[in-house]
Amino acid sequence: MALTLYNSLTRRKEPFKPLHEGYAGMYVCGPTVYGDAHLGHARPAITFDTLFRYLRHKGLKVRYVRNITDVGHLEHDADSGEDKVAKKARLEQLEPMEVVQHYLNRYHRDMEALNVLSPSIEPHASGHIIEQIEYIKQILEAGYAYESEGSVYFDVEKYNRDHHYGVLSGRNIEDLLSTTRELDGQQEKRNPLDFALWKKASPEHIMHWPSPWSEGFPGWHLECSAMGRKYLGEEFDIHGGGMDLLFPHHECEIAQSVAAQGHPAVKTWMHNNMITINGKKMGKSYNNFITLEQFYDGSHPLLTQPYSPMVIRFFILQAQYRSTVDFSNEALQAAEKALNKMLEGYARLQKLSASEKSDVTLPDFATQCYEAMDDDLNTPMVIATLFDACRYINQASDGLIHLSAQQIGSLKSLFDTFLVELLGIRAGEGADSSSADTKAYAGAVDLLMEVRAEAKGRKDWATSDLIRDRLAALGFNVKDTKNGVEWSL
Ligand code: ZN
């Protein structure tokens, strides 16, 4: 397999060799479901969706696991240390799982709009408490964890004596110690770097489970180690996530698996870079947490217009996943224009008629695209190559050059493979198809269906067939079913 991927652990590009011939196991840290998905969720989802699509395209059977963090995690709530899901549930008088389901449904809706494929398995942390408890027991048995007042902590110093805590991030514990300050309520730890594997629940904490140590809940880093092992085995091919998860989350995952199993779990660690908005990090203090829904309907004050999900997807793929991306209205408008140009080329390609004799030799675009994808998913290079191909399509469409049936066929397969299948761009949609446009368009087709049904009722077969055939010529699929008519593009 010619594919090379950048491994954050070895800090170089490596040829991708699956551990098991013909199979690839891939784990990606999924969303914490206590709020709407924002731009920060879109990039890892799209990056690893593209990898998932490409590995499958290469003929591998891929098991793609993307977890749902619904237990919450203490480390990230600076306000109170209270589990975020629980906090929101208490405030809204809801069952915690109601909050989780609500945001999970919305997350799925947003991902579907971005044409992000569903993973093979989407396990919930709350559904794997038993596996996490087992994992803790193994780390305790190996001597790399200790119990303290009902909680269990990972012993970073002891681990670091036998192994190296910091292999992934390149940090060492001396430096970490000098920059870590002891926070309130953490006196039960032996060392400020120690992280919780199990946390005893305080009385007001509403999400808790029984364990040998206390009624409590697992630490955040643990769920990925436990669920990764359950579904992908003790050792698997790829673990991905955003760069912000590299430390401490993924560093702790490595320490946990080495402590419990005696060896690491992951062969290739992959991290997508972050997204900034107008040059600033996303953060509450900047008021620039733009949700995906706000992008789609343009309702956030920082946005001058709505942007369709395909524009967001195209914009993200215009950068290689390891480079930073800065969102601004100007940049998104440029992406919208570029996508429209690409889709116009695609539409013109569908209408090209072949000439008996071709008068031009086309570059080997497909090989160029494969080489780009093989080079650590160089999607901007793929897009540039497709634009090159568009130039030929436009010239042929304007009658300036002539293409043979075979050349048109290979251009069609180029776009269907790279633009539609691998980059995941829905080519049937316009880039500026805001939801209002889409609704109007669907309404117009429905109206034609009604006229056709009425014609049929009058036994006016000529009109009914005319509507069906003309729609078919435009690329619509009209099907008569028991429950009426169904159409799709
Ligand atoms: Zn994770």
CSV table of N, CA, C and O and ligand atoms in Angstrom, one decimal, residues 27 29 67 220 224 239 245 249-250 253, ligand 1:
chain,number,residue,atom,x,y,z
A,27,TYR,N,-9.7,4.4,15.7
A,27,TYR,CA,-10.4,5.0,16.8
A,27,TYR,C,-10.2,6.5,16.8
A,27,TYR,O,-9.1,7.0,16.7
A,29,CYS,N,-11.4,10.1,18.8
A,29,CYS,CA,-12.2,10.7,20.0
A,29,CYS,C,-13.3,11.5,19.5
A,29,CYS,O,-13.2,12.5,18.7
A,67,ASN,N,-16.2,7.5,19.7
A,67,ASN,CA,-16.9,7.4,21.0
A,67,ASN,C,-17.8,8.6,21.2
A,67,ASN,O,-17.6,9.7,20.6
A,220,TRP,N,-11.9,10.8,32.5
A,220,TRP,CA,-12.1,11.0,31.0
A,220,TRP,C,-11.2,10.2,30.2
A,220,TRP,O,-11.6,9.6,29.2
A,224,CYS,N,-11.5,6.1,26.5
A,224,CYS,CA,-11.0,5.8,25.1
A,224,CYS,C,-10.1,4.6,25.2
A,224,CYS,O,-10.1,3.7,24.2
A,239,HIS,N,-5.2,5.9,15.8
A,239,HIS,CA,-6.0,6.6,16.8
A,239,HIS,C,-5.9,8.1,16.4
A,239,HIS,O,-4.8,8.6,16.2
A,245,LEU,N,-6.1,17.4,21.8
A,245,LEU,CA,-6.3,16.2,22.6
A,245,LEU,C,-4.9,15.5,22.9
A,245,LEU,O,-4.8,14.6,23.6
A,249,HIS,N,-4.7,14.3,27.1
A,249,HIS,CA,-5.6,13.1,26.9
A,249,HIS,C,-4.9,11.9,26.2
A,249,HIS,O,-4.9,10.8,26.8
A,250,HIS,N,-4.3,12.1,25.1
A,250,HIS,CA,-3.7,11.0,24.4
A,250,HIS,C,-2.4,10.5,25.1
A,250,HIS,O,-2.1,9.3,25.1
A,253,GLU,N,-3.7,8.3,27.7
A,253,GLU,CA,-4.1,7.0,27.1
A,253,GLU,C,-3.0,6.1,26.9
A,253,GLU,O,-3.1,4.9,27.1
B,1,ZN,ZN,-10.4,10.1,23.6
